[in-house]
Amino acid sequence: MYDYARVRIIWSDNKVNKKRPKHLALHLIKLPLPGIISILHRVSGLLLFISLPLLLWTLQYSLHSSENFAFMSWMFAHPASKLFLIVMLWAFLHHFCAGLRYLAIDLHWLRSLAQARNSSKVVLLVSLSLTIILGVKLW
């Protein structure tokens, strides 16, 4: 017969007496930069996936006739459209740069924790700077 009372006593003696939260407060957690880059990689991938049908439709619509191309050119001259394109540009550039970082980690080119943390800084710097440079050209 199994002695549940004895197991309960042993388990309660080994329990760590820390005040742990019952509910995880995500807004209070300070993520390291690689964690933020990982979340942004997923967000940018989601943005690219969701906007892909719209971008393909605009390409197909603009290639249909010269009048449709003129309409799409007029539509993309609007500041809201340009802002959408800049966000999509950031999503692509960040997803691309972070994907290269993860590929380098998987190939064991970035072996230490310091290299991984520095590469996350490089990803953030490169993706934002390229977005600013290309966004200025787009605007």
Backbone as JSON, one array per atom type, in Angstrom:
{
  "sequence": "MYDYARVRIIWSDNKVNKKRPKHLALHLIKLPLPGIISILHRVSGLLLFISLPLLLWTLQYSLHSSENFAFMSWMFAHPASKLFLIVMLWAFLHHFCAGLRYLAIDLHWLRSLAQARNSSKVVLLVSLSLTIILGVKLW",
  "N": [[0.83, -1.17, 0.0], [0.46, 2.27, -0.7], [1.9, 5.06, 0.89], [0.45, 7.89, 1.29], [0.42, 10.03, 3.1], [3.03, 10.17, 4.07], [4.45, 10.82, 1.74], [3.38, 13.35, 1.25], [4.38, 14.78, 3.43], [7.17, 14.62, 2.97], [7.29, 15.93, 0.54], [6.39, 18.49, 1.25], [8.45, 19.29, 2.92], [10.58, 19.59, 1.17], [9.83, 21.67, -0.38], [10.3, 24.85, -1.81], [10.31, 27.88, -0.16], [9.35, 30.35, -1.5], [7.93, 33.46, -2.42], [6.01, 33.27, -4.9], [4.39, 34.53, -7.81], [0.92, 33.98, -8.42], [-0.36, 34.59, -10.75], [0.97, 35.44, -13.82], [2.48, 38.45, -14.45], [2.82, 39.98, -17.25], [3.49, 42.55, -18.1], [5.25, 43.44, -16.2], [7.56, 42.01, -16.43], [10.94, 42.1, -17.26], [12.23, 41.7, -20.21], [15.16, 40.35, -21.77], [17.15, 41.78, -24.44], [17.51, 39.87, -26.64], [15.16, 38.37, -26.28], [13.18, 40.23, -26.83], [13.77, 40.74, -29.5], [13.14, 38.25, -30.53], [10.36, 38.15, -30.1], [9.59, 40.33, -31.7], [10.39, 39.29, -34.15], [8.52, 37.28, -34.54], [6.18, 38.84, -34.59], [6.66, 40.44, -36.84], [6.74, 38.48, -38.82], [4.1, 37.6, -38.69], [2.77, 39.94, -39.5], [3.72, 40.12, -42.14], [2.64, 37.78, -43.2], [-0.13, 38.18, -42.9], [-0.55, 40.46, -44.49], [0.18, 39.64, -47.0], [-1.83, 38.62, -48.93], [-3.15, 41.06, -49.55], [-1.07, 42.63, -50.6], [-0.35, 41.09, -52.82], [-2.75, 41.23, -54.24], [-2.85, 43.98, -54.84], [-0.64, 44.15, -56.53], [-1.47, 42.48, -58.66], [-3.75, 43.88, -59.47], [-2.64, 46.32, -60.27], [-1.15, 45.54, -62.47], [-3.02, 44.91, -64.34], [-4.16, 46.86, -66.09], [-3.32, 50.03, -67.65], [-4.78, 52.12, -66.59], [-5.54, 51.12, -64.12], [-3.03, 50.9, -62.98], [-2.34, 53.61, -62.81], [-4.28, 54.43, -60.99], [-3.49, 52.95, -58.71], [-0.97, 54.05, -58.31], [-1.71, 56.64, -57.63], [-3.11, 56.06, -55.29], [-1.1, 55.0, -53.61], [0.34, 57.25, -53.19], [-0.76, 58.58, -51.13], [-0.41, 59.63, -47.72], [-1.15, 57.78, -45.67], [-1.04, 55.32, -46.95], [1.65, 55.28, -47.58], [2.73, 55.16, -45.01], [1.78, 52.64, -44.24], [3.25, 51.09, -46.07], [5.83, 51.62, -45.16], [5.75, 50.42, -42.65], [5.41, 47.78, -43.47], [7.78, 47.47, -44.81], [9.6, 47.67, -42.68], [8.8, 45.35, -41.32], [9.54, 43.34, -43.14], [12.35, 43.78, -43.35], [13.21, 43.49, -40.68], [12.38, 40.88, -40.13], [13.91, 39.49, -41.98], [16.58, 40.12, -41.19], [16.61, 39.18, -38.53], [16.05, 36.53, -39.06], [18.4, 35.77, -40.38], [20.11, 35.99, -38.2], [19.12, 33.97, -36.51], [19.68, 31.8, -38.13], [22.48, 31.9, -38.13], [22.9, 31.32, -35.42], [21.85, 28.72, -35.32], [23.66, 27.41, -36.96], [25.83, 27.41, -35.38], [27.59, 29.54, -35.42], [27.46, 31.67, -33.78], [28.45, 31.27, -30.8], [28.65, 31.92, -28.06], [26.94, 33.41, -25.24], [27.29, 36.15, -25.08], [27.92, 36.82, -27.74], [25.49, 36.19, -28.95], [23.81, 38.04, -27.72], [24.97, 40.44, -28.58], [24.55, 40.17, -31.32], [21.81, 40.45, -31.43], [21.56, 43.14, -30.88], [22.77, 44.15, -33.16], [20.97, 43.26, -35.13], [18.67, 44.75, -34.47], [19.65, 47.37, -34.83], [20.48, 47.36, -37.56], [18.09, 46.68, -38.94], [16.35, 48.78, -38.22], [17.81, 51.03, -39.11], [18.04, 50.54, -41.89], [15.32, 50.59, -42.5], [14.7, 53.25, -41.95], [16.36, 54.56, -43.83], [15.41, 53.52, -46.32], [12.75, 54.2, -46.02], [12.8, 56.98, -46.06], [13.54, 57.35, -48.71], [11.28, 56.26, -49.89], [9.23, 57.98, -49.06]],
  "CA": [[0.0, 0.0, 0.0], [1.23, 3.5, -0.86], [1.71, 5.94, 2.03], [0.27, 9.26, 0.78], [0.75, 11.0, 4.15], [4.49, 10.28, 4.11], [4.85, 11.53, 0.54], [2.99, 14.73, 1.43], [5.32, 15.37, 4.38], [8.45, 14.76, 2.29], [7.16, 16.97, -0.48], [6.28, 19.8, 1.88], [9.76, 19.65, 3.47], [11.47, 19.96, 0.06], [9.26, 22.8, -1.1], [11.0, 26.12, -1.65], [9.38, 28.86, 0.39], [9.46, 31.63, -2.19], [6.66, 34.09, -2.75], [5.88, 33.3, -6.36], [3.05, 35.03, -8.18], [-0.01, 33.0, -8.97], [-0.66, 35.01, -12.11], [2.15, 36.05, -14.4], [2.25, 39.82, -14.91], [3.72, 40.14, -18.39], [3.94, 43.93, -18.23], [6.29, 43.7, -15.21], [8.74, 41.22, -16.73], [11.93, 42.79, -18.09], [12.84, 40.76, -21.14], [16.42, 40.77, -22.38], [17.02, 42.19, -25.84], [17.22, 38.75, -27.54], [13.75, 38.0, -26.15], [12.4, 41.24, -27.56], [14.01, 40.48, -30.92], [12.38, 37.05, -30.87], [8.95, 38.51, -30.2], [9.44, 41.16, -32.9], [10.51, 38.4, -35.31], [7.21, 36.63, -34.72], [5.21, 39.86, -34.98], [6.91, 40.83, -38.23], [6.3, 37.37, -39.66], [2.64, 37.63, -38.73], [2.39, 41.06, -40.35], [3.98, 39.76, -43.54], [1.7, 36.73, -43.6], [-1.48, 38.74, -43.02], [-0.62, 41.44, -45.57], [0.55, 39.06, -48.29], [-2.91, 38.66, -49.93], [-3.4, 42.43, -49.97], [0.03, 43.06, -51.47], [-0.47, 40.37, -54.1], [-3.9, 41.77, -54.95], [-2.48, 45.28, -55.41], [0.24, 43.89, -57.67], [-2.28, 41.96, -59.77], [-4.63, 44.96, -59.91], [-1.87, 47.35, -60.99], [-0.66, 45.0, -63.73], [-4.14, 44.58, -65.22], [-4.25, 47.87, -67.15], [-2.59, 51.26, -67.32], [-5.65, 52.92, -65.73], [-5.42, 50.56, -62.77], [-1.71, 51.29, -62.48], [-2.41, 55.03, -62.44], [-5.05, 54.52, -59.74], [-2.67, 52.43, -57.61], [0.07, 55.05, -58.07], [-2.35, 57.72, -56.9], [-3.46, 55.57, -53.96], [0.11, 54.85, -52.81], [0.9, 58.58, -52.91], [-1.4, 59.04, -49.9], [0.47, 59.39, -46.57], [-1.52, 56.57, -44.92], [-0.51, 54.2, -47.71], [3.1, 55.29, -47.41], [2.99, 54.68, -43.66], [1.58, 51.19, -44.3], [4.39, 50.51, -46.78], [7.01, 51.7, -44.3], [5.59, 49.37, -41.64], [5.67, 46.5, -44.13], [9.22, 47.46, -45.08], [10.24, 47.31, -41.42], [8.5, 43.95, -41.03], [10.37, 42.51, -43.99], [13.76, 43.92, -43.01], [13.47, 42.91, -39.37], [12.23, 39.43, -40.24], [15.06, 39.0, -42.73], [17.8, 40.23, -40.37], [16.49, 38.25, -37.4], [16.17, 35.18, -39.62], [19.83, 35.51, -40.57], [20.68, 35.8, -36.86], [18.76, 32.63, -36.05], [20.43, 30.86, -38.95], [23.85, 31.88, -37.61], [22.86, 30.61, -34.15], [21.65, 27.29, -35.61], [24.89, 26.89, -37.56], [26.84, 27.51, -34.32], [28.54, 30.6, -35.67], [27.38, 32.49, -32.58], [28.52, 30.22, -29.79], [28.54, 32.37, -26.67], [25.8, 34.26, -24.91], [27.65, 37.54, -25.42], [27.77, 36.96, -29.19], [24.06, 36.18, -29.27], [23.25, 39.33, -27.29], [25.48, 41.48, -29.49], [23.9, 40.01, -32.62], [20.46, 41.01, -31.35], [21.73, 44.59, -31.03], [23.06, 44.4, -34.59], [19.72, 43.07, -35.87], [17.82, 45.9, -34.22], [20.27, 48.54, -35.43], [20.46, 47.25, -39.02], [16.72, 46.71, -39.46], [15.8, 50.13, -38.06], [18.51, 51.99, -39.97], [17.61, 50.31, -43.27], [13.94, 51.05, -42.63], [14.73, 54.72, -42.03], [16.95, 54.97, -45.11], [14.5, 53.22, -47.42], [11.52, 54.94, -45.79], [13.02, 58.35, -46.57], [13.48, 57.27, -50.18], [9.89, 55.96, -50.27], [8.39, 59.13, -48.78]],
  "C": [[0.88, 1.25, 0.0], [0.89, 4.46, 0.26], [1.66, 7.39, 1.55], [0.65, 10.31, 1.82], [2.25, 11.22, 4.21], [5.02, 11.07, 2.9], [4.53, 13.01, 0.67], [3.95, 15.44, 2.39], [6.68, 15.59, 3.73], [8.39, 15.87, 1.26], [7.09, 18.36, 0.14], [7.61, 20.22, 2.51], [10.71, 20.13, 2.37], [11.0, 21.2, -0.69], [10.05, 24.07, -0.8], [9.98, 27.16, -1.2], [9.61, 30.23, -0.23], [8.05, 32.16, -2.44], [6.6, 34.23, -4.27], [4.49, 33.79, -6.73], [2.18, 33.89, -8.73], [-0.34, 33.31, -10.42], [0.54, 35.78, -12.64], [1.82, 37.43, -14.94], [3.26, 40.11, -16.01], [4.25, 41.56, -18.54], [5.03, 44.28, -17.22], [7.59, 42.96, -15.49], [9.68, 42.04, -17.62], [12.64, 41.74, -18.95], [14.21, 41.25, -21.58], [16.2, 41.08, -23.86], [16.82, 41.01, -26.8], [15.77, 38.26, -27.46], [12.85, 38.96, -26.89], [12.55, 41.04, -29.06], [13.22, 39.26, -31.38], [10.9, 37.36, -31.02], [8.7, 39.37, -31.43], [9.57, 40.34, -34.18], [9.18, 37.71, -35.59], [6.16, 37.63, -35.17], [5.41, 40.27, -36.44], [6.52, 39.72, -39.2], [4.79, 37.32, -39.78], [2.14, 38.77, -39.61], [2.59, 40.74, -41.83], [2.97, 38.73, -44.04], [0.3, 37.3, -43.81], [-1.58, 39.68, -44.21], [-0.3, 40.87, -46.94], [-0.6, 39.03, -49.3], [-3.2, 40.06, -50.44], [-2.32, 42.93, -50.92], [-0.01, 42.36, -52.82], [-1.66, 40.89, -54.92], [-3.56, 43.12, -55.58], [-1.54, 45.12, -56.6], [-0.56, 43.42, -58.87], [-3.17, 43.05, -60.34], [-3.86, 45.99, -60.72], [-1.34, 46.85, -62.32], [-1.77, 44.73, -64.75], [-4.27, 45.57, -66.38], [-3.5, 49.12, -66.71], [-3.44, 52.18, -66.44], [-5.58, 52.43, -64.29], [-4.07, 50.91, -62.16], [-1.7, 52.75, -62.04], [-3.19, 55.2, -61.14], [-4.22, 54.05, -58.55], [-1.53, 53.4, -57.29], [-0.49, 56.23, -57.29], [-2.65, 57.3, -55.46], [-2.23, 55.46, -53.06], [0.83, 56.18, -52.59], [0.3, 59.16, -51.63], [-0.51, 58.72, -48.7], [0.13, 58.13, -45.76], [-0.99, 55.32, -45.63], [1.01, 54.12, -47.57], [3.5, 54.79, -46.02], [2.82, 53.16, -43.58], [2.76, 50.51, -44.99], [5.66, 50.56, -45.95], [6.94, 50.64, -43.2], [5.89, 48.0, -42.26], [7.15, 46.36, -44.48], [9.99, 47.09, -43.82], [10.02, 45.83, -41.11], [9.38, 43.03, -41.86], [11.83, 42.56, -43.57], [14.09, 43.3, -41.65], [13.38, 41.38, -39.43], [13.42, 38.8, -40.96], [16.32, 39.0, -41.86], [17.76, 39.27, -39.18], [16.58, 36.81, -37.88], [17.62, 34.81, -39.89], [20.52, 35.28, -39.24], [20.37, 34.4, -36.35], [19.47, 31.55, -36.86], [21.87, 30.75, -38.47], [23.92, 31.16, -36.26], [22.72, 29.11, -34.38], [22.88, 26.65, -36.21], [26.08, 26.97, -36.61], [27.95, 28.51, -34.67], [28.57, 31.58, -34.49], [27.31, 31.53, -31.4], [28.27, 30.71, -28.37], [27.3, 33.23, -26.48], [26.07, 35.72, -25.27], [27.51, 37.79, -26.92], [26.3, 37.01, -29.59], [23.41, 37.51, -28.87], [23.72, 40.46, -28.19], [24.82, 41.38, -30.85], [22.47, 40.53, -32.59], [20.51, 42.53, -31.44], [21.97, 44.96, -32.48], [21.79, 44.27, -35.41], [18.82, 44.28, -35.7], [18.36, 47.15, -34.91], [20.16, 48.51, -36.96], [19.04, 47.37, -39.56], [16.11, 48.1, -39.33], [16.49, 51.14, -38.97], [18.14, 51.79, -41.43], [16.17, 50.76, -43.5], [13.9, 52.56, -42.74], [15.27, 55.18, -43.37], [15.99, 54.72, -46.27], [13.16, 53.93, -47.26], [11.63, 56.38, -46.25], [12.95, 58.37, -48.08], [12.05, 57.04, -50.66], [9.02, 57.2, -50.1], [8.65, 60.23, -49.78]]
}
